[in-house]
Amino acid sequence: MSARLMKKVLNEQHHLPPHVSEEEEEEENDSEPITRSSINPFDLLNDNDSEPEDQGDELMSTNEILTSYDDKEESALLKPTAEVSTSNPKLKKKKKKKNKDSAVANKMDDKELDLILEDLSLNVDTSAEQPVSTKDKNKSVKQHAASVLQVDPKYLNAENELRRIFGSKVVKSFESSNQVGSSRQMRGVRGRVHYNLKKSVLVTPSDNWLRCDDSLVMQFLEIKNGYNYFRYVHSLSYSQSQRAFEAAKAINDINGIASILQHRPYHIDSLLTMAEYFAVLGEQQMSADAIARCLYALECAWHPMFNPLQGNCQLKFKHDTNKPIFTALFTHMKNLDRRGCHRSALEVCKLLLSLDSDDPMGAIFCIDYFALRAEEYAWLEKFSEEYKSDNSMWLFPNFSYSLAISRFYLEGEACKDDCMDSEKASSSDLMKQALMLHPSVIKKLVAKVPLKDRTWTDILKHAFFRSDQTGIPSQDHLINIYVERNYLLWRIPDLQKVLSGAAKLVIETLESNKSEVKDWACVRKEAFSSEKNEYGHLMVSDFSDSLSSIPRENLQQFMGVPRMMEGMQDENQFANLPGNGHAPRRVANRNALAVLFESMLPWVTYEDGVDGGPDDDQHDDHRQDNQ
C-alpha cells in the first residue's frame, strides 16, 4: 500500500462513525423486533435517536462508505452478501398495516361524523363538493325560512325591554311603588304560599302562582321535511274538566267556567275565556295575567324535543288541542304591543308564525308592523326575501307599503354612513308601486289617520284614488286589516310626504300613459284570483288597538244560576278532581266568579280545604263580612 493511499484511509477513518462488523449486521437482521423494554427511555429526549428508522438510516450510510472503501483499497470481490436493512422487516410490515388501519379508521370517523351532523340537522357546507339538486334547494329554502324566524329569547321578556326604553331606575321605582301599594293591602291578611315554580321562556311566573300539574302533555308525532311535528294531549282528568267547560260554554255560564278554575287553575280554555271576559270588563291587567298563566301551563307541557325558538317545530292548527296556544300567543302579542314592547311583540309574532306554516292566525299581516315599530328595517327586508323565496310578499298590501317605509329609513341611515346601494329600488319607487297595486289604501288612510291637508283632497279627486274598494274580496279585506293595524305609522310627517309625493308621481304617470291602469288591474286579479274572500276567517277587530268594553250590568246574564252549578257538580263532572268536586271549605257558598277575581290578587289566600282552628274560622268569617 502506497503512502498516499494509507494517508487517505486514515483521513476517512478519522471522519467516519464507529465501524460496524458484518457479524453485528447479521445479528441485527436476524433479531426480533425491538420491544418497548429494549429502548432506553432517556433516548426519547433526543429527537434524532428516538426512532429506529433513524438508526437504520445511520447503519445504511456506514455500510455504503465501508463498501466503497473496500473496493478502493483491496480491489477484491468482497461484497456484502446482504445489505443492511433500514429497519426490521417485521416492523416495516407492522408500520404499513398500522398506517392502513389508521387511514381506514379516519375515513370511517369522517363518515360517522357526517351522519351525526345530518341527524342533528346542522348546516354542513358541502355545496362546493356536490351539485345542488332540486330536493336540496327546497330543503335549503326551508332552512332559510326557519332561520329567519328564529326567536331571540332575551327579547321575549317585556320587563327587559321596558328597562331598555325607560331605564332601570324608572322601572325599579314603578315596581317599588306597586309593592308598597300591595303591602298596604296585605296588612292583617295571611300571605300566599310561595312555590319554586319552573322557569319558563315565554312568561315570567309570579310568586303567587300555583304549581302546574302534568295533566296536559305534548306528544311527538313525526319528522317530515326537516320539521318536528307535535301536538298537545289531554289526560283523563283534564278531559273531564274539558267536558265541564264545554257544558258551561254551551249555556254561556261564565260562573261555571270560573268554578272550573277553582278546581283546576291551569285549565287552558277556561283561562282564555276568563281573559276575554276580563278584557271586556276593562280589567286589562287581570286579562294579561290570565293569558300569562295560560302560556306558562302550555310551556310546562312542552316535549323535551320541542324547541320552537329555532323555527323548526310545527304544531298544526288542525288539531283541536293545539288551537289554544295560537290564541294565547296572539293575545299575548297584542298585550305586549299595548305596553309599548314592540320588540318583544315581534319575537312572539315570529314564534306564532313558525308554529304552523299555514298561518291560521294571520301573523304575516302584522309582523311587518312590529318590525317597523321595533326599527328592525334590515330584518324586514331579509324576511320578505327569504320567507317565501319567490318575491311574492310584496303583493300583500301590508308588505308593499311596509317595505317602502323600511327602505325609506334605511336610505336615511345610508346617507349618514355615505354607503348608498344603487342596485336596490328607492323608497319612492316602492311606494309608487304599492299605490299602483293597492290604490284604495289612500282614501282609507285619509279617513283613519286622519289626513286633513289640502294635498290629500287634491289627490282623492283623481279617478284612480277616488274609490276605497278594488272590487276583489280578498284584497279589500287585507287592505282593511292593514289600515286598522298600521294607520298609526302614517301620523309621522316624513312618511306623509313620501306617500303624497309617490301619489303625485302615479297621477303624472297615468296621465301620460293611461294603459297602465289596465295593466295593474290585471296584476291585481292575478295576485288575488279567487272570487271569494280567502281571508274571511281573520277578523279586522283582532288587529285593532281599540278596546271595547261592556257595562257590568249587561254581563249579568252570563253569570249563570247557582242551582245550575249545583246540578253540574251533582252529575260528578269533577269526580276525579282534587277534593272530589267540592269547593274548598273557605270559599263554599260563595260566587265562583268573585272568588276567581280574588284569587288573582297576590294578597288574598285561601286554604285548600284543611280544617283550621277557631281563630282561622273567626278570621274567615270576619273577612267574608267585610266583603
XYZ file of C-alpha atoms in Angstrom:
627
model
C 0.000 0.000 0.000
C 1.374 3.395 -1.005
C 1.839 6.214 1.456
C -0.690 8.346 -0.358
C -3.370 5.659 -0.160
C -2.585 4.998 3.504
C -2.967 8.691 4.277
C -6.335 8.744 2.518
C -7.622 5.761 4.505
C -6.528 7.275 7.793
C -8.306 10.534 6.970
C -11.545 8.675 6.089
C -11.394 6.647 9.310
C -10.956 9.819 11.297
C -14.281 11.261 9.972
C -16.293 8.034 9.885
C -18.614 6.763 12.697
C -17.647 3.611 14.584
C -17.205 0.612 12.311
C -19.924 -1.997 12.281
C -18.824 -5.508 11.599
C -20.584 -7.944 9.317
C -21.390 -10.258 12.211
C -23.158 -7.476 14.073
C -25.102 -6.635 10.913
C -26.274 -10.242 10.565
C -27.278 -10.300 14.220
C -29.407 -7.175 13.701
C -31.071 -8.666 10.633
C -31.925 -11.900 12.463
C -33.002 -10.251 15.701
C -36.646 -9.899 16.775
C -38.438 -6.529 16.616
C -37.304 -4.053 19.164
C -39.532 -4.212 22.203
C -40.517 -1.332 24.447
C -38.237 -2.610 27.257
C -35.126 -2.694 24.981
C -35.319 1.072 24.342
C -33.624 3.388 26.734
C -36.296 5.856 27.885
C -33.725 8.648 28.110
C -33.010 8.254 24.396
C -36.510 9.612 23.709
C -35.291 13.026 24.780
C -33.147 13.109 21.668
C -35.174 13.696 18.502
C -32.510 12.279 16.204
C -32.195 8.966 18.089
C -35.799 8.467 19.080
C -36.881 6.398 16.091
C -35.441 3.017 14.993
C -35.772 4.256 11.427
C -33.085 6.854 12.076
C -30.792 4.159 13.394
C -31.345 2.115 10.246
C -30.513 5.128 8.070
C -27.281 5.619 10.002
C -26.298 1.971 9.514
C -27.079 2.195 5.827
C -24.800 5.194 5.302
C -21.999 3.477 7.225
C -22.307 0.303 5.173
C -22.191 2.241 1.897
C -18.999 4.085 2.926
C -17.279 0.902 4.103
C -18.193 -0.941 0.926
C -16.744 1.779 -1.254
C -13.592 1.828 0.894
C -13.052 -1.951 0.500
C -13.457 -1.683 -3.257
C -10.857 1.019 -3.490
C -8.363 -0.471 -1.033
C -8.084 -4.081 -1.922
C -9.916 -4.247 -5.300
C -11.207 -7.596 -4.189
C -14.549 -9.290 -4.862
C -15.516 -8.924 -1.271
C -19.166 -7.748 -1.481
C -21.639 -7.998 1.353
C -23.981 -10.921 0.917
C -26.926 -8.854 2.020
C -27.464 -5.133 2.513
C -28.182 -3.872 5.909
C -31.923 -3.202 6.055
C -33.083 0.226 7.003
C -35.269 -1.281 9.612
C -36.582 -4.602 10.749
C -38.852 -6.198 8.090
C -41.457 -7.159 10.687
C -41.525 -3.597 11.972
C -41.921 -2.371 8.418
C -44.909 -4.617 7.817
C -46.492 -3.605 11.097
C -45.954 0.066 10.336
C -47.604 -0.279 6.906
C -50.520 -2.125 8.451
C -50.848 0.489 11.171
C -50.897 3.350 8.642
C -53.503 1.495 6.582
C -55.680 0.879 9.627
C -55.410 4.498 10.744
C -56.419 5.723 7.283
C -59.447 3.416 7.272
C -60.334 4.488 10.802
C -60.100 8.160 9.871
C -62.287 7.535 6.838
C -64.879 5.743 8.986
C -64.765 8.549 11.552
C -65.444 11.114 8.838
C -68.435 9.121 7.589
C -69.810 8.712 11.095
C -69.318 12.425 11.781
C -71.219 13.341 8.601
C -74.072 11.046 9.606
C -74.235 12.566 13.070
C -74.254 16.092 11.685
C -77.002 15.134 9.239
C -79.100 13.634 12.031
C -78.689 16.775 14.093
C -79.710 18.899 11.071
C -76.581 21.005 11.321
C -75.602 23.170 8.391
C -72.609 21.456 6.745
C -71.242 23.296 3.759
C -70.881 20.675 1.023
C -72.023 22.822 -1.864
C -68.505 23.045 -3.235
C -68.186 19.258 -3.436
C -71.560 18.144 -4.800
C -74.048 19.696 -7.236
C -77.246 21.019 -5.638
C -80.360 19.061 -6.624
C -83.946 20.316 -6.667
C -84.692 18.492 -3.426
C -81.657 20.064 -1.768
C -82.765 23.503 -2.977
C -86.193 23.032 -1.422
C -84.555 21.914 1.803
C -82.265 24.944 1.813
C -85.247 27.236 1.214
C -86.980 25.754 4.236
C -83.815 26.167 6.284
C -83.694 29.844 5.284
C -87.360 30.240 6.229
C -86.684 28.603 9.577
C -83.556 30.650 10.237
C -85.273 33.980 9.552
C -87.941 33.040 12.110
C -85.522 32.130 14.896
C -86.607 33.748 18.146
C -84.142 35.504 20.411
C -85.216 34.556 23.959
C -83.644 37.631 25.541
C -86.196 39.824 23.733
C -89.215 37.817 24.905
C -89.083 39.372 28.358
C -91.146 42.572 28.337
C -89.541 43.832 31.560
C -86.121 43.789 29.892
C -87.437 45.858 27.011
C -89.042 48.341 29.395
C -85.684 48.740 31.111
C -84.031 49.413 27.764
C -86.664 52.037 26.896
C -87.164 53.851 30.198
C -84.091 52.839 32.163
C -83.744 50.506 35.100
C -84.251 53.271 37.668
C -87.687 54.186 36.345
C -88.797 50.555 36.179
C -87.500 49.856 39.697
C -89.293 52.884 41.112
C -92.527 51.808 39.432
C -92.177 48.262 40.760
C -91.390 49.519 44.266
C -94.477 51.767 44.248
C -96.615 48.789 43.296
C -95.046 46.720 46.050
C -95.835 49.448 48.592
C -99.469 49.522 47.495
C -99.708 45.750 47.679
C -98.086 45.611 51.125
C -100.636 48.047 52.488
C -103.472 45.827 51.318
C -101.737 42.762 52.706
C -101.739 44.077 56.279
C -103.693 41.793 58.549
C -104.116 39.161 55.804
C -102.114 35.982 55.568
C -99.870 35.863 52.510
C -99.836 33.169 49.910
C -97.570 30.163 49.991
C -94.619 30.707 47.641
C -93.672 27.827 45.363
C -90.490 27.152 43.472
C -92.019 27.358 40.022
C -90.439 26.034 36.861
C -88.603 28.660 34.840
C -90.187 29.493 31.512
C -89.193 31.339 28.348
C -92.475 32.876 27.226
C -93.535 34.491 30.517
C -92.154 35.070 33.985
C -94.317 33.266 36.574
C -95.372 35.229 39.643
C -94.582 34.040 43.127
C -98.254 33.662 43.995
C -98.964 31.179 41.193
C -99.591 27.539 41.974
C -97.558 24.662 40.638
C -98.575 23.250 37.267
C -99.622 19.608 37.187
C -98.914 17.018 34.471
C -102.474 16.686 33.193
C -101.518 18.399 29.924
C -98.636 16.898 27.954
C -97.168 17.172 24.465
C -96.774 14.246 22.093
C -94.159 13.876 19.381
C -95.685 12.837 16.047
C -93.081 12.682 13.286
C -90.179 14.302 11.470
C -91.088 15.495 7.987
C -89.139 17.723 5.593
C -86.822 18.811 8.364
C -89.622 19.820 10.749
C -90.594 18.142 14.016
C -94.361 17.762 14.437
C -96.064 17.754 17.849
C -99.495 18.051 19.407
C -100.924 18.526 22.892
C -102.657 15.602 24.603
C -105.194 15.716 27.459
C -105.119 13.309 30.348
C -108.275 11.643 31.674
C -108.794 14.164 34.475
C -108.115 17.066 32.120
C -110.649 15.669 29.639
C -113.303 15.671 32.352
C -112.598 19.327 33.051
C -112.748 19.995 29.314
C -116.207 18.420 29.109
C -117.353 20.560 32.029
C -116.007 23.624 30.217
C -117.881 22.744 27.038
C -121.091 22.338 29.042
C -120.661 25.737 30.715
C -119.728 27.341 27.403
C -122.831 25.969 25.713
C -125.088 27.868 28.140
C -122.823 30.968 28.349
C -122.187 30.340 32.050
C -119.112 32.366 32.953
C -119.644 31.485 36.607
C -119.397 27.800 35.768
C -116.115 28.399 33.931
C -114.778 30.257 36.965
C -115.751 27.261 39.103
C -113.644 25.006 36.862
C -110.611 27.204 37.502
C -111.108 26.809 41.248
C -110.519 23.087 40.885
C -108.049 23.223 38.004
C -106.335 26.637 37.981
C -104.409 25.905 34.754
C -107.262 24.775 32.531
C -106.307 26.401 29.231
C -109.686 27.083 27.620
C -111.135 28.406 30.874
C -108.204 30.793 31.288
C -108.635 32.053 27.715
C -112.353 32.617 28.295
C -111.752 34.471 31.545
C -109.044 36.580 29.881
C -111.540 37.672 27.238
C -114.147 38.331 29.930
C -111.753 40.486 31.970
C -110.782 42.434 28.834
C -114.429 43.218 28.140
C -114.804 44.429 31.719
C -111.812 46.718 31.255
C -109.618 44.717 33.640
C -106.646 44.588 31.287
C -104.115 43.603 33.934
C -106.179 40.628 35.069
C -106.734 39.636 31.450
C -102.995 39.734 30.788
C -102.385 37.697 33.953
C -104.800 35.001 32.779
C -103.004 34.826 29.411
C -99.645 34.585 31.163
C -100.899 31.684 33.296
C -102.161 30.003 30.160
C -98.805 30.319 28.388
C -96.993 29.080 31.483
C -99.134 25.933 31.604
C -98.659 25.335 27.886
C -94.899 25.700 28.185
C -94.698 23.364 31.172
C -96.199 20.663 28.935
C -93.572 21.012 26.188
C -91.917 17.857 24.900
C -88.151 17.557 25.536
C -87.557 17.678 21.756
C -89.815 20.693 21.296
C -87.650 23.770 20.748
C -89.838 26.316 18.938
C -87.284 29.121 19.190
C -85.285 27.564 16.327
C -88.210 27.737 13.892
C -88.217 24.011 13.019
C -91.126 22.775 15.168
C -94.701 22.500 13.954
C -97.940 22.491 15.979
C -100.629 22.130 13.355
C -103.757 24.172 13.992
C -105.930 21.347 12.662
C -105.505 19.503 15.967
C -108.061 20.886 18.419
C -105.684 20.509 21.350
C -103.132 22.762 19.596
C -105.505 25.677 18.953
C -105.288 27.306 22.430
C -101.571 28.096 22.127
C -102.222 30.106 18.959
C -104.962 32.119 20.648
C -102.823 32.672 23.750
C -99.764 33.792 21.770
C -101.806 36.138 19.582
C -103.436 37.764 22.623
C -100.093 37.953 24.447
C -98.600 39.646 21.386
C -101.312 42.322 21.427
C -100.839 42.852 25.168
C -97.124 43.450 24.616
C -97.923 45.923 21.861
C -100.230 47.908 24.155
C -97.431 48.123 26.715
C -95.087 49.526 24.075
C -92.882 46.416 23.981
C -92.763 46.141 20.216
C -89.555 44.109 20.010
C -90.999 41.513 22.369
C -94.203 41.504 20.311
C -92.098 40.919 17.168
C -90.423 37.870 18.708
C -93.799 36.435 19.766
C -95.138 37.070 16.262
C -92.176 35.207 14.760
C -92.850 32.308 17.119
C -96.543 32.319 16.218
C -95.768 32.272 12.505
C -93.214 29.474 12.826
C -95.516 27.055 14.674
C -97.749 26.476 11.652
C -96.694 27.259 8.090
C -100.377 27.746 7.148
C -100.509 30.808 9.467
C -104.030 30.298 10.879
C -103.914 33.497 12.992
C -102.723 35.820 10.209
C -99.411 36.678 11.871
C -97.968 37.508 8.454
C -100.266 40.553 8.293
C -98.929 42.195 11.448
C -95.299 41.069 11.608
C -94.280 43.986 9.379
C -95.905 46.455 11.783
C -93.963 45.152 14.779
C -90.730 45.115 12.760
C -91.192 48.780 11.833
C -92.104 49.778 15.384
C -89.056 47.901 16.674
C -86.899 49.586 13.976
C -85.844 46.224 12.538
C -85.773 47.510 8.960
C -82.980 45.302 7.627
C -84.580 42.206 9.143
C -87.901 43.046 7.472
C -86.278 43.155 4.039
C -84.437 39.922 4.754
C -87.654 38.301 5.903
C -89.528 39.339 2.739
C -86.774 37.809 0.606
C -86.189 34.547 2.470
C -89.526 33.510 3.975
C -91.278 32.551 0.729
C -88.210 32.821 -1.543
C -90.424 33.707 -4.528
C -90.721 37.512 -4.120
C -94.469 37.213 -3.570
C -94.546 39.017 -0.226
C -94.777 42.467 -1.844
C -98.179 41.539 -3.330
C -99.786 41.794 0.122
C -100.901 45.340 0.990
C -99.047 45.408 4.292
C -95.697 44.352 2.831
C -95.938 46.511 -0.292
C -96.233 49.645 1.861
C -94.079 48.479 4.778
C -91.142 47.602 2.526
C -91.291 51.112 1.090
C -91.245 52.557 4.615
C -88.374 50.270 5.582
C -86.376 51.352 2.537
C -87.043 54.998 3.418
C -85.479 54.598 6.856
C -82.605 52.513 5.512
C -81.878 55.256 2.980
C -81.706 57.748 5.824
C -79.196 55.569 7.649
C -77.191 55.040 4.447
C -76.965 58.802 3.848
C -75.390 59.225 7.255
C -72.864 56.484 6.521
C -72.346 57.501 2.842
C -72.983 53.935 1.657
C -75.950 54.092 -0.696
C -76.855 50.872 -2.555
C -77.712 51.867 -6.120
C -78.853 48.363 -7.100
C -81.951 48.428 -4.888
C -85.095 50.333 -5.772
C -85.664 53.617 -3.978
C -88.381 54.150 -1.402
C -90.195 56.449 -3.833
C -90.315 53.722 -6.494
C -91.523 51.126 -3.974
C -94.207 53.493 -2.693
C -95.339 54.224 -6.237
C -95.534 50.502 -6.952
C -97.602 49.946 -3.781
C -100.040 52.684 -4.790
C -100.455 51.244 -8.275
C -101.195 47.826 -6.824
C -103.389 48.919 -3.878
C -104.803 52.380 -4.729
C -107.749 52.231 -2.305
C -105.376 52.424 0.676
C -105.037 56.224 0.376
C -108.712 57.008 0.874
C -108.918 54.689 3.878
C -105.792 56.213 5.433
C -107.060 59.766 4.899
C -110.183 58.859 6.870
C -108.481 56.722 9.550
C -105.304 58.676 10.401
C -106.836 61.299 9.634
C -105.050 63.352 6.964
C -106.617 66.804 6.664
C -104.116 68.605 4.480
C -105.322 70.166 1.253
C -102.885 67.986 -0.675
C -104.896 64.870 0.073
C -108.094 66.474 -1.123
C -106.495 67.117 -4.494
C -105.135 63.566 -4.677
C -108.512 61.985 -3.904
C -110.124 63.960 -6.725
C -108.297 61.814 -9.236
C -110.320 58.874 -10.552
C -107.598 56.358 -9.675
C -107.749 57.177 -5.920
C -111.411 58.109 -5.680
C -112.714 54.706 -4.594
C -111.965 52.871 -1.350
C -112.769 49.457 -2.859
C -110.986 47.433 -5.516
C -113.830 45.007 -6.132
C -111.688 41.984 -5.154
C -112.947 40.499 -1.832
C -109.598 39.123 -0.626
C -107.685 42.293 -1.459
C -110.261 44.593 0.121
C -110.250 42.514 3.315
C -106.450 42.605 3.576
C -106.456 46.360 2.961
C -108.929 46.810 5.825
C -106.640 44.765 8.086
C -103.613 46.783 7.019
C -105.240 50.174 7.647
C -106.590 49.059 11.020
C -103.202 47.707 12.102
C -100.765 50.227 10.590
C -102.557 53.576 10.457
C -100.552 54.908 13.412
C -97.372 54.786 11.327
C -98.775 57.327 8.889
C -99.056 60.039 11.513
C -95.343 60.716 11.027
C -94.963 63.800 8.760
C -91.953 62.428 6.859
C -93.893 59.346 5.784
C -96.833 61.504 4.745
C -94.517 63.432 2.418
C -93.246 60.204 0.864
C -96.792 58.949 0.351
C -98.091 62.203 -1.153
C -95.037 62.522 -3.410
C -95.494 58.986 -4.719
C -99.222 59.607 -5.269
C -98.439 62.658 -7.402
C -95.966 60.617 -9.460
C -98.659 57.979 -10.018
C -101.078 60.639 -11.257
C -98.471 62.032 -13.668
C -97.668 58.539 -14.956
C -101.326 57.676 -15.566
C -101.929 60.936 -17.421
C -99.060 60.222 -19.791
C -99.795 56.501 -20.170
C -103.391 55.503 -19.420
C -102.800 51.874 -20.387
C -101.008 51.256 -17.089
C -104.335 51.323 -15.286
C -105.421 48.180 -17.113
C -102.017 46.567 -16.655
C -102.079 46.969 -12.873
C -105.696 45.822 -12.775
C -104.571 42.580 -14.421
C -101.812 42.220 -11.839
C -104.331 42.599 -9.004
C -106.664 39.986 -10.480
C -103.802 37.563 -10.947
C -102.471 38.107 -7.427
C -105.925 37.699 -5.841
C -107.572 35.339 -8.300
C -110.211 33.872 -6.012
C -113.709 35.290 -6.263
C -114.267 34.554 -2.564
C -112.638 36.121 0.455
C -109.805 33.742 1.257
C -109.022 35.588 4.492
C -112.542 35.885 5.852
C -111.561 33.872 8.937
C -109.361 36.784 10.041
C -111.401 39.389 11.906
C -110.411 43.000 11.347
C -111.158 43.745 15.008
C -108.447 41.264 16.055
C -105.841 43.572 14.503
C -107.171 46.701 16.168
C -105.744 48.561 19.150
C -109.130 49.827 20.265
C -110.578 48.236 23.401
C -114.314 47.664 23.594
C -115.921 47.325 26.995
C -119.406 46.350 28.110
C -121.052 47.613 31.301
C -121.077 45.055 34.101
C -124.876 45.229 34.282
C -125.134 43.812 30.751
C -122.985 40.827 31.715
C -125.243 39.531 34.466
C -126.958 37.201 32.024
C -123.671 35.311 31.633
C -123.124 34.820 35.360
C -125.134 31.608 35.495
C -127.592 30.321 38.059
C -126.248 28.837 41.319
C -128.679 25.928 41.090
C -127.277 25.083 37.673
C -123.788 24.825 39.093
C -125.041 22.603 41.887
C -126.598 20.346 39.282
C -123.320 20.188 37.366
C -121.458 19.169 40.488
C -124.094 16.569 41.360
C -123.504 14.938 37.972
C -119.961 14.056 39.163
C -118.314 16.115 36.442
C -115.463 16.772 38.873
C -115.382 13.290 40.379
C -111.667 12.761 39.868
C -110.600 16.319 40.653
C -108.900 17.230 43.940
C -111.416 17.495 46.718
C -113.902 15.151 44.968
C -115.577 18.043 43.190
C -116.397 20.071 46.293
C -115.272 23.651 46.571
C -112.669 24.422 49.229
C -114.150 24.882 52.656
C -113.343 28.564 52.938
C -114.901 29.524 49.593
C -118.021 27.368 49.774
C -121.387 29.074 49.286
C -119.737 31.999 47.532
C -119.940 33.249 43.957
C -117.306 31.426 41.897
C -116.526 34.468 39.752
C -115.938 36.648 42.811
C -113.619 34.011 44.254
C -111.724 33.868 40.969
C -111.297 37.641 40.973
C -109.849 37.452 44.475
C -107.594 34.505 43.652
C -105.743 36.589 41.070
C -104.864 39.196 43.667
C -101.493 38.444 45.275
C -102.579 39.483 48.788
C -105.558 37.099 49.014
C -105.143 33.467 50.064
C -107.415 30.500 50.559
C -106.852 27.331 52.482
C -107.018 24.138 50.482
C -109.840 22.503 52.406
C -107.806 21.895 55.571
C -109.681 22.319 58.829
C -108.194 25.110 60.835
C -108.560 26.215 64.427
C -111.212 28.507 65.880
C -109.085 31.541 65.210
C -108.956 30.705 61.496
C -112.728 30.291 61.284
C -113.331 33.557 63.092
C -110.837 35.327 60.802
C -112.522 33.938 57.666
C -115.984 34.936 58.892
C -114.694 38.445 59.546
C -113.230 38.641 56.036
C -116.459 37.443 54.416
C -118.470 40.032 56.374
C -116.183 42.774 55.089
C -116.673 41.580 51.545
